[in-house]
Amino acid sequence: LPEGERVLLEAHEAATRIADLPGVVSTKVKLAWPNEVYIEIVEDSPIAIWQEGSEQFWITKDSQLIPARTPAIGLLTIEYEVPPTPSVTESVAGEETADVDVETVSTEASVGFIPEDVLMGALQLRQLRPNIDKLYYRPSGGLSYQDGRGWRAYFGNGTDMNQKLVVYETVIADLTARGIQPQYVSVSNQEKPYYLTQ
């Protein structure tokens, strides 16, 4: 290939590779004579943070998870509370009594995307209670947060968090009036709230 065509091909290849990176919406590579290259990248902005152990991922507006490249201050954090998968134990060939622990560390989240009812519920809770900066999530129980008054509050999933908060505060008012300190309160099913005392 002539030199000019090769340079254009390399610029196109660079733009394609950059566009394939997680979180990149679009990219442009522009060449200028004699030896200048301009690269313009448009990134997807995170709307919340997904945390698994010590790993953090950005949650995009379309519920996708991408590795967090920089700290995102002020965003809601959702911590995934599923216990890590136990490490694989293999027997070393020829030594029946020796075990070797093999652990893998992944740069990908355990889930590929956040279910819409989880993300919308989390954002709605944050909007209704701006003081909430961290939520917890378990697939079996949905969203919860640590109430500053000393217990865990469970809200499940969905976009009916306004109604659930009304039920929650009604339950808390009743418990407080009776001098009961709960260990946790669940309004995941707002028609059947329940609590556990310490």
mmCIF file of N, CA, C and O in Angstrom, residues 56-112:
data_model
loop_
_atom_site.group_PDB
_atom_site.id
_atom_site.type_symbol
_atom_site.label_atom_id
_atom_site.label_comp_id
_atom_site.label_asym_id
_atom_site.label_seq_id
_atom_site.Cartn_x
_atom_site.Cartn_y
_atom_site.Cartn_z
ATOM 1 N N GLN A 56 -14.967 -1.979 41.466
ATOM 2 C CA GLN A 56 -16.063 -1.065 41.166
ATOM 3 C C GLN A 56 -16.293 -0.999 39.666
ATOM 4 O O GLN A 56 -15.354 -1.044 38.876
ATOM 5 N N PHE A 57 -17.565 -0.878 39.309
ATOM 6 C CA PHE A 57 -17.980 -0.768 37.913
ATOM 7 C C PHE A 57 -18.937 0.404 37.790
ATOM 8 O O PHE A 57 -19.694 0.702 38.713
ATOM 9 N N TRP A 58 -18.895 1.062 36.642
ATOM 10 C CA TRP A 58 -19.870 2.110 36.373
ATOM 11 C C TRP A 58 -21.129 1.463 35.829
ATOM 12 O O TRP A 58 -21.077 0.533 35.019
ATOM 13 N N ILE A 59 -22.277 1.983 36.260
ATOM 14 C CA ILE A 59 -23.551 1.570 35.679
ATOM 15 C C ILE A 59 -23.947 2.660 34.701
ATOM 16 O O ILE A 59 -24.063 3.826 35.067
ATOM 17 N N THR A 60 -24.142 2.284 33.442
ATOM 18 C CA THR A 60 -24.528 3.253 32.420
ATOM 19 C C THR A 60 -26.049 3.391 32.398
ATOM 20 O O THR A 60 -26.769 2.600 32.998
ATOM 21 N N LYS A 61 -26.524 4.395 31.664
ATOM 22 C CA LYS A 61 -27.969 4.654 31.625
ATOM 23 C C LYS A 61 -28.756 3.506 30.999
ATOM 24 O O LYS A 61 -29.950 3.386 31.228
ATOM 25 N N ASP A 62 -28.082 2.637 30.231
ATOM 26 C CA ASP A 62 -28.772 1.478 29.667
ATOM 27 C C ASP A 62 -28.495 0.206 30.474
ATOM 28 O O ASP A 62 -28.591 -0.904 29.965
ATOM 29 N N SER A 63 -28.150 0.387 31.778
ATOM 30 C CA SER A 63 -27.992 -0.695 32.758
ATOM 31 C C SER A 63 -26.779 -1.592 32.525
ATOM 32 O O SER A 63 -26.696 -2.660 33.107
ATOM 33 N N GLN A 64 -25.859 -1.179 31.674
ATOM 34 C CA GLN A 64 -24.660 -1.968 31.430
ATOM 35 C C GLN A 64 -23.602 -1.669 32.493
ATOM 36 O O GLN A 64 -23.582 -0.586 33.074
ATOM 37 N N LEU A 65 -22.718 -2.629 32.739
ATOM 38 C CA LEU A 65 -21.624 -2.450 33.679
ATOM 39 C C LEU A 65 -20.318 -2.369 32.909
ATOM 40 O O LEU A 65 -20.028 -3.222 32.075
ATOM 41 N N ILE A 66 -19.535 -1.326 33.194
ATOM 42 C CA ILE A 66 -18.221 -1.181 32.587
ATOM 43 C C ILE A 66 -17.215 -0.906 33.703
ATOM 44 O O ILE A 66 -17.580 -0.331 34.733
ATOM 45 N N PRO A 67 -15.971 -1.330 33.541
ATOM 46 C CA PRO A 67 -14.987 -1.078 34.598
ATOM 47 C C PRO A 67 -14.860 0.413 34.891
ATOM 48 O O PRO A 67 -14.818 1.238 33.978
ATOM 49 N N ALA A 68 -14.853 0.773 36.170
ATOM 50 C CA ALA A 68 -14.694 2.173 36.564
ATOM 51 C C ALA A 68 -13.253 2.583 36.330
ATOM 52 O O ALA A 68 -12.337 1.952 36.834
ATOM 53 N N ARG A 69 -13.055 3.630 35.528
ATOM 54 C CA ARG A 69 -11.691 4.063 35.214
ATOM 55 C C ARG A 69 -11.212 5.163 36.145
ATOM 56 O O ARG A 69 -10.026 5.345 36.337
ATOM 57 N N THR A 70 -12.143 5.915 36.707
ATOM 58 C CA THR A 70 -11.796 6.976 37.653
ATOM 59 C C THR A 70 -12.847 6.974 38.753
ATOM 60 O O THR A 70 -13.960 6.486 38.553
ATOM 61 N N PRO A 71 -12.534 7.536 39.915
ATOM 62 C CA PRO A 71 -13.544 7.630 40.972
ATOM 63 C C PRO A 71 -14.686 8.546 40.522
ATOM 64 O O PRO A 71 -14.455 9.563 39.877
ATOM 65 N N ALA A 72 -15.899 8.155 40.839
ATOM 66 C CA ALA A 72 -17.080 8.960 40.508
ATOM 67 C C ALA A 72 -17.706 9.428 41.817
ATOM 68 O O ALA A 72 -18.470 8.708 42.440
ATOM 69 N N ILE A 73 -17.352 10.617 42.227
ATOM 70 C CA ILE A 73 -17.793 11.150 43.513
ATOM 71 C C ILE A 73 -19.238 11.629 43.416
ATOM 72 O O ILE A 73 -19.632 12.258 42.450
ATOM 73 N N GLY A 74 -20.015 11.296 44.437
ATOM 74 C CA GLY A 74 -21.397 11.768 44.509
ATOM 75 C C GLY A 74 -22.425 10.829 43.911
ATOM 76 O O GLY A 74 -23.620 11.070 44.044
ATOM 77 N N LEU A 75 -21.976 9.766 43.255
ATOM 78 C CA LEU A 75 -22.927 8.819 42.678
ATOM 79 C C LEU A 75 -23.342 7.784 43.715
ATOM 80 O O LEU A 75 -22.579 7.436 44.606
ATOM 81 N N LEU A 76 -24.541 7.283 43.572
ATOM 82 C CA LEU A 76 -25.044 6.212 44.418
ATOM 83 C C LEU A 76 -24.223 4.951 44.180
ATOM 84 O O LEU A 76 -23.951 4.585 43.048
ATOM 85 N N THR A 77 -23.846 4.272 45.269
ATOM 86 C CA THR A 77 -23.146 2.994 45.165
ATOM 87 C C THR A 77 -24.108 1.874 45.519
ATOM 88 O O THR A 77 -24.820 1.958 46.515
ATOM 89 N N ILE A 78 -24.138 0.835 44.690
ATOM 90 C CA ILE A 78 -24.932 -0.358 44.956
ATOM 91 C C ILE A 78 -23.944 -1.500 45.158
ATOM 92 O O ILE A 78 -23.213 -1.860 44.236
ATOM 93 N N GLU A 79 -23.913 -2.041 46.377
ATOM 94 C CA GLU A 79 -22.972 -3.125 46.679
ATOM 95 C C GLU A 79 -23.667 -4.469 46.509
ATOM 96 O O GLU A 79 -24.706 -4.732 47.113
ATOM 97 N N TYR A 80 -23.069 -5.297 45.683
ATOM 98 C CA TYR A 80 -23.593 -6.644 45.405
ATOM 99 C C TYR A 80 -23.179 -7.548 46.557
ATOM 100 O O TYR A 80 -21.991 -7.759 46.789
ATOM 101 N N GLU A 81 -24.136 -8.087 47.294
ATOM 102 C CA GLU A 81 -23.853 -8.836 48.513
ATOM 103 C C GLU A 81 -23.856 -10.347 48.356
ATOM 104 O O GLU A 81 -24.059 -11.054 49.319
ATOM 105 N N VAL A 82 -23.634 -10.842 47.167
ATOM 106 C CA VAL A 82 -23.575 -12.293 46.990
ATOM 107 C C VAL A 82 -22.180 -12.762 47.369
ATOM 108 O O VAL A 82 -21.189 -12.177 46.947
ATOM 109 N N PRO A 83 -22.077 -13.797 48.215
ATOM 110 C CA PRO A 83 -20.741 -14.265 48.610
ATOM 111 C C PRO A 83 -19.931 -14.685 47.389
ATOM 112 O O PRO A 83 -20.491 -15.206 46.426
ATOM 113 N N PRO A 84 -18.598 -14.458 47.412
ATOM 114 C CA PRO A 84 -17.777 -14.864 46.270
ATOM 115 C C PRO A 84 -17.778 -16.373 46.088
ATOM 116 O O PRO A 84 -17.965 -17.117 47.041
ATOM 117 N N THR A 85 -17.591 -16.802 44.866
ATOM 118 C CA THR A 85 -17.518 -18.227 44.562
ATOM 119 C C THR A 85 -16.277 -18.814 45.229
ATOM 120 O O THR A 85 -15.201 -18.226 45.141
ATOM 121 N N PRO A 86 -16.431 -19.952 45.922
ATOM 122 C CA PRO A 86 -15.247 -20.542 46.562
ATOM 123 C C PRO A 86 -14.169 -20.860 45.535
ATOM 124 O O PRO A 86 -14.473 -21.150 44.385
ATOM 125 N N SER A 87 -12.913 -20.801 45.973
ATOM 126 C CA SER A 87 -11.822 -21.091 45.048
ATOM 127 C C SER A 87 -11.848 -22.560 44.673
ATOM 128 O O SER A 87 -12.286 -23.411 45.428
ATOM 129 N N VAL A 88 -11.364 -22.847 43.484
ATOM 130 C CA VAL A 88 -11.301 -24.217 42.984
ATOM 131 C C VAL A 88 -10.083 -24.886 43.612
ATOM 132 O O VAL A 88 -9.003 -24.317 43.635
ATOM 133 N N THR A 89 -10.250 -26.083 44.121
ATOM 134 C CA THR A 89 -9.131 -26.817 44.693
ATOM 135 C C THR A 89 -8.846 -28.021 43.807
ATOM 136 O O THR A 89 -9.743 -28.799 43.522
ATOM 137 N N GLU A 90 -7.601 -28.115 43.373
ATOM 138 C CA GLU A 90 -7.217 -29.212 42.499
ATOM 139 C C GLU A 90 -6.125 -30.033 43.161
ATOM 140 O O GLU A 90 -5.308 -29.522 43.914
ATOM 141 N N SER A 91 -6.100 -31.320 42.843
ATOM 142 C CA SER A 91 -5.045 -32.190 43.360
ATOM 143 C C SER A 91 -3.843 -32.117 42.436
ATOM 144 O O SER A 91 -3.974 -32.132 41.218
ATOM 145 N N VAL A 92 -2.661 -31.986 43.021
ATOM 146 C CA VAL A 92 -1.439 -31.946 42.236
ATOM 147 C C VAL A 92 -1.133 -33.364 41.759
ATOM 148 O O VAL A 92 -1.163 -34.305 42.540
ATOM 149 N N ALA A 93 -0.838 -33.506 40.468
ATOM 150 C CA ALA A 93 -0.573 -34.831 39.896
ATOM 151 C C ALA A 93 0.537 -35.540 40.654
ATOM 152 O O ALA A 93 1.586 -34.977 40.899
ATOM 153 N N GLY A 94 0.273 -36.800 41.061
ATOM 154 C CA GLY A 94 1.288 -37.614 41.733
ATOM 155 C C GLY A 94 1.335 -37.400 43.235
ATOM 156 O O GLY A 94 2.012 -38.132 43.931
ATOM 157 N N GLU A 95 0.643 -36.388 43.748
ATOM 158 C CA GLU A 95 0.647 -36.149 45.191
ATOM 159 C C GLU A 95 -0.795 -36.076 45.669
ATOM 160 O O GLU A 95 -1.420 -35.040 45.642
ATOM 161 N N GLU A 96 -1.306 -37.201 46.104
ATOM 162 C CA GLU A 96 -2.716 -37.274 46.465
ATOM 163 C C GLU A 96 -3.061 -36.412 47.673
ATOM 164 O O GLU A 96 -4.184 -35.969 47.822
ATOM 165 N N THR A 97 -2.117 -36.159 48.565
ATOM 166 C CA THR A 97 -2.422 -35.416 49.782
ATOM 167 C C THR A 97 -2.237 -33.911 49.632
ATOM 168 O O THR A 97 -2.668 -33.159 50.483
ATOM 169 N N ALA A 98 -1.570 -33.476 48.581
ATOM 170 C CA ALA A 98 -1.313 -32.040 48.432
ATOM 171 C C ALA A 98 -2.429 -31.383 47.646
ATOM 172 O O ALA A 98 -2.915 -31.920 46.668
ATOM 173 N N ASP A 99 -2.865 -30.216 48.094
ATOM 174 C CA ASP A 99 -3.878 -29.446 47.383
ATOM 175 C C ASP A 99 -3.290 -28.104 46.964
ATOM 176 O O ASP A 99 -2.436 -27.553 47.636
ATOM 177 N N VAL A 100 -3.765 -27.617 45.848
ATOM 178 C CA VAL A 100 -3.359 -26.300 45.383
ATOM 179 C C VAL A 100 -4.622 -25.478 45.208
ATOM 180 O O VAL A 100 -5.557 -25.910 44.528
ATOM 181 N N ASP A 101 -4.679 -24.321 45.859
ATOM 182 C CA ASP A 101 -5.831 -23.435 45.682
ATOM 183 C C ASP A 101 -5.613 -22.588 44.441
ATOM 184 O O ASP A 101 -4.584 -21.933 44.302
ATOM 185 N N VAL A 102 -6.583 -22.626 43.553
ATOM 186 C CA VAL A 102 -6.508 -21.839 42.331
ATOM 187 C C VAL A 102 -7.613 -20.805 42.396
ATOM 188 O O VAL A 102 -8.795 -21.153 42.435
ATOM 189 N N GLU A 103 -7.251 -19.531 42.454
ATOM 190 C CA GLU A 103 -8.246 -18.468 42.489
ATOM 191 C C GLU A 103 -8.077 -17.597 41.262
ATOM 192 O O GLU A 103 -6.963 -17.308 40.846
ATOM 193 N N THR A 104 -9.198 -17.202 40.688
ATOM 194 C CA THR A 104 -9.129 -16.327 39.532
ATOM 195 C C THR A 104 -9.717 -14.975 39.903
ATOM 196 O O THR A 104 -10.695 -14.896 40.642
ATOM 197 N N VAL A 105 -9.120 -13.924 39.395
ATOM 198 C CA VAL A 105 -9.613 -12.572 39.611
ATOM 199 C C VAL A 105 -10.060 -12.052 38.261
ATOM 200 O O VAL A 105 -9.317 -12.105 37.282
ATOM 201 N N SER A 106 -11.290 -11.560 38.206
ATOM 202 C CA SER A 106 -11.845 -11.109 36.942
ATOM 203 C C SER A 106 -12.047 -9.601 36.960
ATOM 204 O O SER A 106 -12.335 -9.013 37.983
ATOM 205 N N THR A 107 -11.873 -8.989 35.786
ATOM 206 C CA THR A 107 -12.161 -7.567 35.664
ATOM 207 C C THR A 107 -13.600 -7.355 35.207
ATOM 208 O O THR A 107 -13.998 -6.245 34.920
ATOM 209 N N GLU A 108 -14.375 -8.441 35.148
ATOM 210 C CA GLU A 108 -15.776 -8.337 34.772
ATOM 211 C C GLU A 108 -16.647 -8.585 35.981
ATOM 212 O O GLU A 108 -16.301 -9.344 36.877
ATOM 213 N N ALA A 109 -17.807 -7.940 36.016
ATOM 214 C CA ALA A 109 -18.736 -8.116 37.124
ATOM 215 C C ALA A 109 -19.378 -9.494 37.029
ATOM 216 O O ALA A 109 -19.437 -10.103 35.960
ATOM 217 N N SER A 110 -19.883 -9.985 38.174
ATOM 218 C CA SER A 110 -20.558 -11.284 38.192
ATOM 219 C C SER A 110 -21.818 -11.261 37.344
ATOM 220 O O SER A 110 -22.241 -12.272 36.826
ATOM 221 N N VAL A 111 -22.442 -10.090 37.247
ATOM 222 C CA VAL A 111 -23.614 -9.934 36.391
ATOM 223 C C VAL A 111 -23.228 -9.027 35.230
ATOM 224 O O VAL A 111 -22.410 -8.133 35.390
ATOM 225 N N GLY A 112 -23.794 -9.269 34.070
ATOM 226 C CA GLY A 112 -23.434 -8.485 32.897
ATOM 227 C C GLY A 112 -24.141 -7.150 32.822
ATOM 228 O O GLY A 112 -23.642 -6.206 32.227
#
